[in-house]
PDB file of C-alpha atoms in Angstrom:
ATOM      1  CA  UNK O   1     -35.745  42.448  40.817  1.00  0.00           C
ATOM      2  CA  UNK O   2     -36.755  40.744  44.043  1.00  0.00           C
ATOM      3  CA  UNK O   3     -35.206  40.674  47.495  1.00  0.00           C
ATOM      4  CA  UNK O   4     -34.393  36.938  47.871  1.00  0.00           C
ATOM      5  CA  UNK O   5     -31.528  36.351  50.326  1.00  0.00           C
ATOM      6  CA  UNK O   6     -31.639  32.559  50.524  1.00  0.00           C
ATOM      7  CA  UNK O   7     -33.308  29.614  48.847  1.00  0.00           C
ATOM      8  CA  UNK O   8     -34.496  26.511  50.701  1.00  0.00           C
ATOM      9  CA  UNK O   9     -32.828  23.244  49.651  1.00  0.00           C
ATOM     10  CA  UNK O  10     -36.168  21.800  48.468  1.00  0.00           C
ATOM     11  CA  UNK O  11     -37.470  24.870  46.660  1.00  0.00           C
ATOM     12  CA  UNK O  12     -36.905  23.473  43.131  1.00  0.00           C
ATOM     13  CA  UNK O  13     -37.410  19.810  43.962  1.00  0.00           C
ATOM     14  CA  UNK O  14     -40.320  19.314  41.561  1.00  0.00           C
ATOM     15  CA  UNK O  15     -38.738  21.162  38.592  1.00  0.00           C
ATOM     16  CA  UNK O  16     -36.938  18.349  36.827  1.00  0.00           C
ATOM     17  CA  UNK O  17     -37.898  19.739  33.389  1.00  0.00           C
ATOM     18  CA  UNK O  18     -36.667  23.262  34.059  1.00  0.00           C
ATOM     19  CA  UNK O  19     -34.137  24.501  31.472  1.00  0.00           C
ATOM     20  CA  UNK O  20     -33.554  28.149  32.446  1.00  0.00           C
ATOM     21  CA  UNK O  21     -33.233  29.510  35.962  1.00  0.00           C
ATOM     22  CA  UNK O  22     -32.956  33.290  36.351  1.00  0.00           C
ATOM     23  CA  UNK O  23     -32.022  34.611  39.821  1.00  0.00           C
ATOM     24  CA  UNK O  24     -30.293  37.862  38.941  1.00  0.00           C
ATOM     25  CA  UNK O  25     -30.853  41.170  40.784  1.00  0.00           C
ATOM     26  CA  UNK O  26     -31.624  39.611  44.153  1.00  0.00           C
ATOM     27  CA  UNK O  27     -29.661  39.656  47.430  1.00  0.00           C
ATOM     28  CA  UNK O  28     -28.319  36.175  47.491  1.00  0.00           C
ATOM     29  CA  UNK O  29     -25.168  35.661  49.583  1.00  0.00           C
ATOM     30  CA  UNK O  30     -24.844  31.935  48.974  1.00  0.00           C
ATOM     31  CA  UNK O  31     -26.831  28.954  47.706  1.00  0.00           C
ATOM     32  CA  UNK O  32     -27.551  25.645  49.480  1.00  0.00           C
ATOM     33  CA  UNK O  33     -25.519  22.658  48.390  1.00  0.00           C
ATOM     34  CA  UNK O  34     -28.564  20.638  47.301  1.00  0.00           C
ATOM     35  CA  UNK O  35     -30.682  23.407  45.830  1.00  0.00           C
ATOM     36  CA  UNK O  36     -30.098  22.232  42.261  1.00  0.00           C
ATOM     37  CA  UNK O  37     -30.117  18.495  42.856  1.00  0.00           C
ATOM     38  CA  UNK O  38     -33.407  17.850  40.991  1.00  0.00           C
ATOM     39  CA  UNK O  39     -32.785  20.263  38.109  1.00  0.00           C
ATOM     40  CA  UNK O  40     -31.406  17.596  35.832  1.00  0.00           C
ATOM     41  CA  UNK O  41     -32.597  19.378  32.625  1.00  0.00           C
ATOM     42  CA  UNK O  42     -31.100  22.855  33.500  1.00  0.00           C
ATOM     43  CA  UNK O  43     -29.147  24.399  30.650  1.00  0.00           C
ATOM     44  CA  UNK O  44     -28.868  28.043  31.708  1.00  0.00           C
ATOM     45  CA  UNK O  45     -28.302  29.422  35.177  1.00  0.00           C
ATOM     46  CA  UNK O  46     -28.107  33.179  35.819  1.00  0.00           C
ATOM     47  CA  UNK O  47     -27.367  34.658  39.272  1.00  0.00           C
ATOM     48  CA  UNK O  48     -25.710  37.903  38.274  1.00  0.00           C
ATOM     49  CA  UNK O  49     -26.044  41.108  40.313  1.00  0.00           C
ATOM     50  CA  UNK O  50     -26.358  39.463  43.706  1.00  0.00           C
ATOM     51  CA  UNK O  51     -24.063  39.462  46.770  1.00  0.00           C
ATOM     52  CA  UNK O  52     -22.598  35.948  46.371  1.00  0.00           C
ATOM     53  CA  UNK O  53     -19.394  35.578  48.274  1.00  0.00           C
ATOM     54  CA  UNK O  54     -18.952  31.778  48.125  1.00  0.00           C
ATOM     55  CA  UNK O  55     -20.614  28.744  46.659  1.00  0.00           C
ATOM     56  CA  UNK O  56     -20.754  25.110  47.837  1.00  0.00           C
ATOM     57  CA  UNK O  57     -18.506  22.590  46.091  1.00  0.00           C
ATOM     58  CA  UNK O  58     -21.357  20.282  44.929  1.00  0.00           C
ATOM     59  CA  UNK O  59     -23.714  23.016  43.766  1.00  0.00           C
ATOM     60  CA  UNK O  60     -23.475  21.971  40.093  1.00  0.00           C
ATOM     61  CA  UNK O  61     -22.850  18.240  40.579  1.00  0.00           C
ATOM     62  CA  UNK O  62     -26.243  17.228  39.086  1.00  0.00           C
ATOM     63  CA  UNK O  63     -26.343  19.699  36.235  1.00  0.00           C
ATOM     64  CA  UNK O  64     -24.842  17.509  33.522  1.00  0.00           C
ATOM     65  CA  UNK O  65     -26.632  19.437  30.780  1.00  0.00           C
ATOM     66  CA  UNK O  66     -25.624  22.944  31.850  1.00  0.00           C
ATOM     67  CA  UNK O  67     -24.394  25.093  28.986  1.00  0.00           C
ATOM     68  CA  UNK O  68     -24.486  28.696  30.329  1.00  0.00           C
ATOM     69  CA  UNK O  69     -23.628  30.093  33.747  1.00  0.00           C
ATOM     70  CA  UNK O  70     -23.670  33.835  34.580  1.00  0.00           C
ATOM     71  CA  UNK O  71     -22.324  34.829  38.002  1.00  0.00           C
ATOM     72  CA  UNK O  72     -21.246  38.327  37.009  1.00  0.00           C
ATOM     73  CA  UNK O  73     -21.483  41.283  39.412  1.00  0.00           C
ATOM     74  CA  UNK O  74     -21.081  39.398  42.684  1.00  0.00           C
ATOM     75  CA  UNK O  75     -18.414  39.249  45.389  1.00  0.00           C
ATOM     76  CA  UNK O  76     -16.824  35.880  44.466  1.00  0.00           C
ATOM     77  CA  UNK O  77     -13.006  35.651  44.936  1.00  0.00           C
ATOM     78  CA  UNK O  78     -12.645  31.910  44.402  1.00  0.00           C
ATOM     79  CA  UNK O  79     -14.583  28.737  43.592  1.00  0.00           C
ATOM     80  CA  UNK O  80     -14.195  25.289  45.254  1.00  0.00           C
ATOM     81  CA  UNK O  81     -11.670  22.872  43.844  1.00  0.00           C
ATOM     82  CA  UNK O  82     -14.245  20.505  42.215  1.00  0.00           C
ATOM     83  CA  UNK O  83     -16.856  23.105  41.502  1.00  0.00           C
ATOM     84  CA  UNK O  84     -17.004  22.335  37.752  1.00  0.00           C
ATOM     85  CA  UNK O  85     -16.142  18.618  37.924  1.00  0.00           C
ATOM     86  CA  UNK O  86     -19.508  17.581  36.407  1.00  0.00           C
ATOM     87  CA  UNK O  87     -19.811  20.537  34.061  1.00  0.00           C
ATOM     88  CA  UNK O  88     -18.219  19.224  30.893  1.00  0.00           C
ATOM     89  CA  UNK O  89     -21.160  20.501  28.865  1.00  0.00           C
ATOM     90  CA  UNK O  90     -20.552  24.112  29.901  1.00  0.00           C
ATOM     91  CA  UNK O  91     -19.932  26.425  26.914  1.00  0.00           C
ATOM     92  CA  UNK O  92     -20.305  29.921  28.350  1.00  0.00           C
ATOM     93  CA  UNK O  93     -19.138  31.257  31.754  1.00  0.00           C
ATOM     94  CA  UNK O  94     -19.477  34.811  32.931  1.00  0.00           C
ATOM     95  CA  UNK O  95     -17.534  35.771  36.059  1.00  0.00           C
ATOM     96  CA  UNK O  96     -17.096  39.421  35.172  1.00  0.00           C
ATOM     97  CA  UNK O  97     -16.949  42.045  37.970  1.00  0.00           C
ATOM     98  CA  UNK O  98     -16.265  39.823  40.950  1.00  0.00           C
ATOM     99  CA  UNK O  99     -13.254  39.894  43.327  1.00  0.00           C
ATOM    100  CA  UNK O 100     -11.084  37.230  41.652  1.00  0.00           C
ATOM    101  CA  UNK O 101      -7.353  37.784  42.099  1.00  0.00           C
ATOM    102  CA  UNK O 102      -5.965  34.437  40.968  1.00  0.00           C
ATOM    103  CA  UNK O 103      -7.365  32.510  37.979  1.00  0.00           C
ATOM    104  CA  UNK O 104      -6.050  29.293  39.478  1.00  0.00           C
ATOM    105  CA  UNK O 105      -8.513  29.667  42.318  1.00  0.00           C
ATOM    106  CA  UNK O 106     -11.407  29.155  39.838  1.00  0.00           C
ATOM    107  CA  UNK O 107     -10.721  25.452  39.044  1.00  0.00           C
ATOM    108  CA  UNK O 108     -11.430  25.885  35.343  1.00  0.00           C
ATOM    109  CA  UNK O 109      -9.381  23.027  33.943  1.00  0.00           C
ATOM    110  CA  UNK O 110     -12.245  20.496  33.817  1.00  0.00           C
ATOM    111  CA  UNK O 111     -14.210  22.779  31.385  1.00  0.00           C
ATOM    112  CA  UNK O 112     -13.036  21.014  28.259  1.00  0.00           C
ATOM    113  CA  UNK O 113     -15.912  22.315  26.081  1.00  0.00           C
ATOM    114  CA  UNK O 114     -15.950  25.925  27.289  1.00  0.00           C
ATOM    115  CA  UNK O 115     -16.000  28.354  24.328  1.00  0.00           C
ATOM    116  CA  UNK O 116     -16.574  31.713  25.997  1.00  0.00           C
ATOM    117  CA  UNK O 117     -15.422  33.167  29.308  1.00  0.00           C
ATOM    118  CA  UNK O 118     -15.426  36.628  30.808  1.00  0.00           C
ATOM    119  CA  UNK O 119     -13.241  37.558  33.730  1.00  0.00           C
ATOM    120  CA  UNK O 120     -13.485  41.280  33.026  1.00  0.00           C
ATOM    121  CA  UNK O 121     -13.412  43.760  35.846  1.00  0.00           C
ATOM    122  CA  UNK O 122     -11.888  41.532  38.522  1.00  0.00           C
ATOM    123  CA  UNK O 123      -8.589  42.030  40.420  1.00  0.00           C
ATOM    124  CA  UNK O 124      -6.435  39.485  38.510  1.00  0.00           C
ATOM    125  CA  UNK O 125      -2.690  40.368  38.550  1.00  0.00           C
ATOM    126  CA  UNK O 126      -1.167  37.613  36.435  1.00  0.00           C
ATOM    127  CA  UNK O 127      -2.091  34.959  33.889  1.00  0.00           C
ATOM    128  CA  UNK O 128      -0.613  31.460  33.948  1.00  0.00           C
ATOM    129  CA  UNK O 129      -1.218  28.531  31.576  1.00  0.00           C
ATOM    130  CA  UNK O 130      -4.880  28.020  30.742  1.00  0.00           C
ATOM    131  CA  UNK O 131      -6.041  24.463  29.802  1.00  0.00           C
ATOM    132  CA  UNK O 132      -9.227  25.486  27.965  1.00  0.00           C
ATOM    133  CA  UNK O 133      -8.494  23.835  24.650  1.00  0.00           C
ATOM    134  CA  UNK O 134     -11.826  24.672  22.983  1.00  0.00           C
ATOM    135  CA  UNK O 135     -12.025  28.262  24.112  1.00  0.00           C
ATOM    136  CA  UNK O 136     -12.855  30.742  21.425  1.00  0.00           C
ATOM    137  CA  UNK O 137     -13.356  34.057  23.314  1.00  0.00           C
ATOM    138  CA  UNK O 138     -11.427  35.205  26.368  1.00  0.00           C
ATOM    139  CA  UNK O 139     -12.119  38.511  28.152  1.00  0.00           C
ATOM    140  CA  UNK O 140      -9.566  39.629  30.713  1.00  0.00           C
ATOM    141  CA  UNK O 141     -10.080  43.330  30.343  1.00  0.00           C
ATOM    142  CA  UNK O 142     -10.036  45.872  33.186  1.00  0.00           C
ATOM    143  CA  UNK O 143      -8.140  43.822  35.751  1.00  0.00           C
ATOM    144  CA  UNK O 144      -4.761  44.514  37.343  1.00  0.00           C
ATOM    145  CA  UNK O 145      -2.758  42.234  35.072  1.00  0.00           C
ATOM    146  CA  UNK O 146       0.949  43.077  34.995  1.00  0.00           C
ATOM    147  CA  UNK O 147       2.325  39.721  33.857  1.00  0.00           C
ATOM    148  CA  UNK O 148       1.397  37.004  31.394  1.00  0.00           C
ATOM    149  CA  UNK O 149       3.513  33.819  31.381  1.00  0.00           C
ATOM    150  CA  UNK O 150       5.039  32.717  28.076  1.00  0.00           C
ATOM    151  CA  UNK O 151       2.756  29.602  27.979  1.00  0.00           C
ATOM    152  CA  UNK O 152      -0.428  31.248  29.258  1.00  0.00           C
ATOM    153  CA  UNK O 153      -2.265  30.785  25.944  1.00  0.00           C
ATOM    154  CA  UNK O 154      -0.270  27.888  24.520  1.00  0.00           C
ATOM    155  CA  UNK O 155      -3.236  25.481  24.760  1.00  0.00           C
ATOM    156  CA  UNK O 156      -5.796  27.888  23.278  1.00  0.00           C
ATOM    157  CA  UNK O 157      -5.473  26.799  19.675  1.00  0.00           C
ATOM    158  CA  UNK O 158      -9.146  27.591  18.899  1.00  0.00           C
ATOM    159  CA  UNK O 159      -9.041  31.089  20.329  1.00  0.00           C
ATOM    160  CA  UNK O 160     -10.545  33.784  18.038  1.00  0.00           C
ATOM    161  CA  UNK O 161     -10.909  36.758  20.360  1.00  0.00           C
ATOM    162  CA  UNK O 162      -8.682  38.002  23.177  1.00  0.00           C
ATOM    163  CA  UNK O 163      -9.337  41.174  25.217  1.00  0.00           C
ATOM    164  CA  UNK O 164      -6.586  42.341  27.601  1.00  0.00           C
ATOM    165  CA  UNK O 165      -7.408  46.034  27.504  1.00  0.00           C
ATOM    166  CA  UNK O 166      -7.407  48.208  30.589  1.00  0.00           C
ATOM    167  CA  UNK O 167      -4.653  46.403  32.434  1.00  0.00           C
ATOM    168  CA  UNK O 168      -1.048  47.228  33.525  1.00  0.00           C
ATOM    169  CA  UNK O 169       0.984  45.286  30.965  1.00  0.00           C
ATOM    170  CA  UNK O 170       4.327  46.827  29.974  1.00  0.00           C
ATOM    171  CA  UNK O 171       6.036  44.009  28.043  1.00  0.00           C
ATOM    172  CA  UNK O 172       4.524  41.168  26.030  1.00  0.00           C
ATOM    173  CA  UNK O 173       6.500  37.912  25.584  1.00  0.00           C
ATOM    174  CA  UNK O 174       7.092  37.158  21.871  1.00  0.00           C
ATOM    175  CA  UNK O 175       5.740  33.624  22.508  1.00  0.00           C
ATOM    176  CA  UNK O 176       2.346  34.301  24.118  1.00  0.00           C
ATOM    177  CA  UNK O 177       0.425  34.143  20.845  1.00  0.00           C
ATOM    178  CA  UNK O 178       2.502  31.462  19.052  1.00  0.00           C
ATOM    179  CA  UNK O 179      -0.185  28.762  19.150  1.00  0.00           C
ATOM    180  CA  UNK O 180      -3.149  31.092  18.610  1.00  0.00           C
ATOM    181  CA  UNK O 181      -3.187  30.679  14.850  1.00  0.00           C
ATOM    182  CA  UNK O 182      -6.955  31.193  14.482  1.00  0.00           C
ATOM    183  CA  UNK O 183      -7.147  34.413  16.413  1.00  0.00           C
ATOM    184  CA  UNK O 184      -9.006  37.219  14.688  1.00  0.00           C
ATOM    185  CA  UNK O 185      -9.460  39.942  17.348  1.00  0.00           C
ATOM    186  CA  UNK O 186      -6.885  41.143  19.939  1.00  0.00           C
ATOM    187  CA  UNK O 187      -7.224  44.230  22.128  1.00  0.00           C
ATOM    188  CA  UNK O 188      -4.197  45.435  24.157  1.00  0.00           C
ATOM    189  CA  UNK O 189      -5.564  48.976  24.481  1.00  0.00           C
ATOM    190  CA  UNK O 190      -5.159  51.079  27.609  1.00  0.00           C
ATOM    191  CA  UNK O 191      -2.123  49.259  29.061  1.00  0.00           C
ATOM    192  CA  UNK O 192       1.371  50.586  29.652  1.00  0.00           C
ATOM    193  CA  UNK O 193       3.065  48.743  26.788  1.00  0.00           C
ATOM    194  CA  UNK O 194       6.166  50.550  25.487  1.00  0.00           C
ATOM    195  CA  UNK O 195       7.577  47.942  23.081  1.00  0.00           C
ATOM    196  CA  UNK O 196       6.313  45.189  20.728  1.00  0.00           C
ATOM    197  CA  UNK O 197       8.529  42.233  19.912  1.00  0.00           C
ATOM    198  CA  UNK O 198       9.195  41.586  16.188  1.00  0.00           C
ATOM    199  CA  UNK O 199       7.939  38.017  16.585  1.00  0.00           C
ATOM    200  CA  UNK O 200       4.836  38.730  18.598  1.00  0.00           C
ATOM    201  CA  UNK O 201       2.306  38.294  15.752  1.00  0.00           C
ATOM    202  CA  UNK O 202       4.362  35.916  13.572  1.00  0.00           C
ATOM    203  CA  UNK O 203       1.728  33.153  13.578  1.00  0.00           C
ATOM    204  CA  UNK O 204      -1.395  35.358  13.603  1.00  0.00           C
ATOM    205  CA  UNK O 205      -2.030  35.706   9.872  1.00  0.00           C
ATOM    206  CA  UNK O 206      -5.836  35.604  10.365  1.00  0.00           C
ATOM    207  CA  UNK O 207      -5.875  38.658  12.608  1.00  0.00           C
ATOM    208  CA  UNK O 208      -8.589  41.161  11.547  1.00  0.00           C
ATOM    209  CA  UNK O 209      -8.567  43.604  14.516  1.00  0.00           C
ATOM    210  CA  UNK O 210      -5.712  44.770  16.691  1.00  0.00           C
ATOM    211  CA  UNK O 211      -6.376  47.359  19.401  1.00  0.00           C
ATOM    212  CA  UNK O 212      -3.313  49.258  20.707  1.00  0.00           C
ATOM    213  CA  UNK O 213      -4.830  52.547  21.823  1.00  0.00           C
TER     214      UNK O 213
END
């Protein structure tokens, strides 16, 4: 680890061929809006284990080839409205162990090719409808989730793994998994569930693992 707290806007200006940028285990609080403008070949960006509180709206605007972003273990509670507007290529997003309370504040709906996302260890209290139609793995474990809307996962037809362990769920709507016909792994362990609906798993014939500890 180093002790970097800020990065000058021109620091990476000559690195147009750079594919992987690793900034984890520093002391970054934010990043300049234009710091990535010349990194047109970047595919993987890691800034985990910093002190990031907020990020500029246009930070990723030039990263049209980005596939992996890891911002885990920071202090982020939201992301700007158009933060991912140019990130259609993104496949993996790690936002675990931040301060997120509301998934809607992350502006995820433009991530049409996202396959993997972790929001583990945040402060999320409810889950509303997600638009991530190509998502395969979703980690929402160890939050404060008490409620999941009936349609929360209705668009996740490619979903294969769902982790909701370590939350405060008591009742599960019989419709939340209706469209998740490809799902193979589900973990509801360490919640406060006292009843399972007869129809909860009616369309989940491919399920291989079910955690209800």
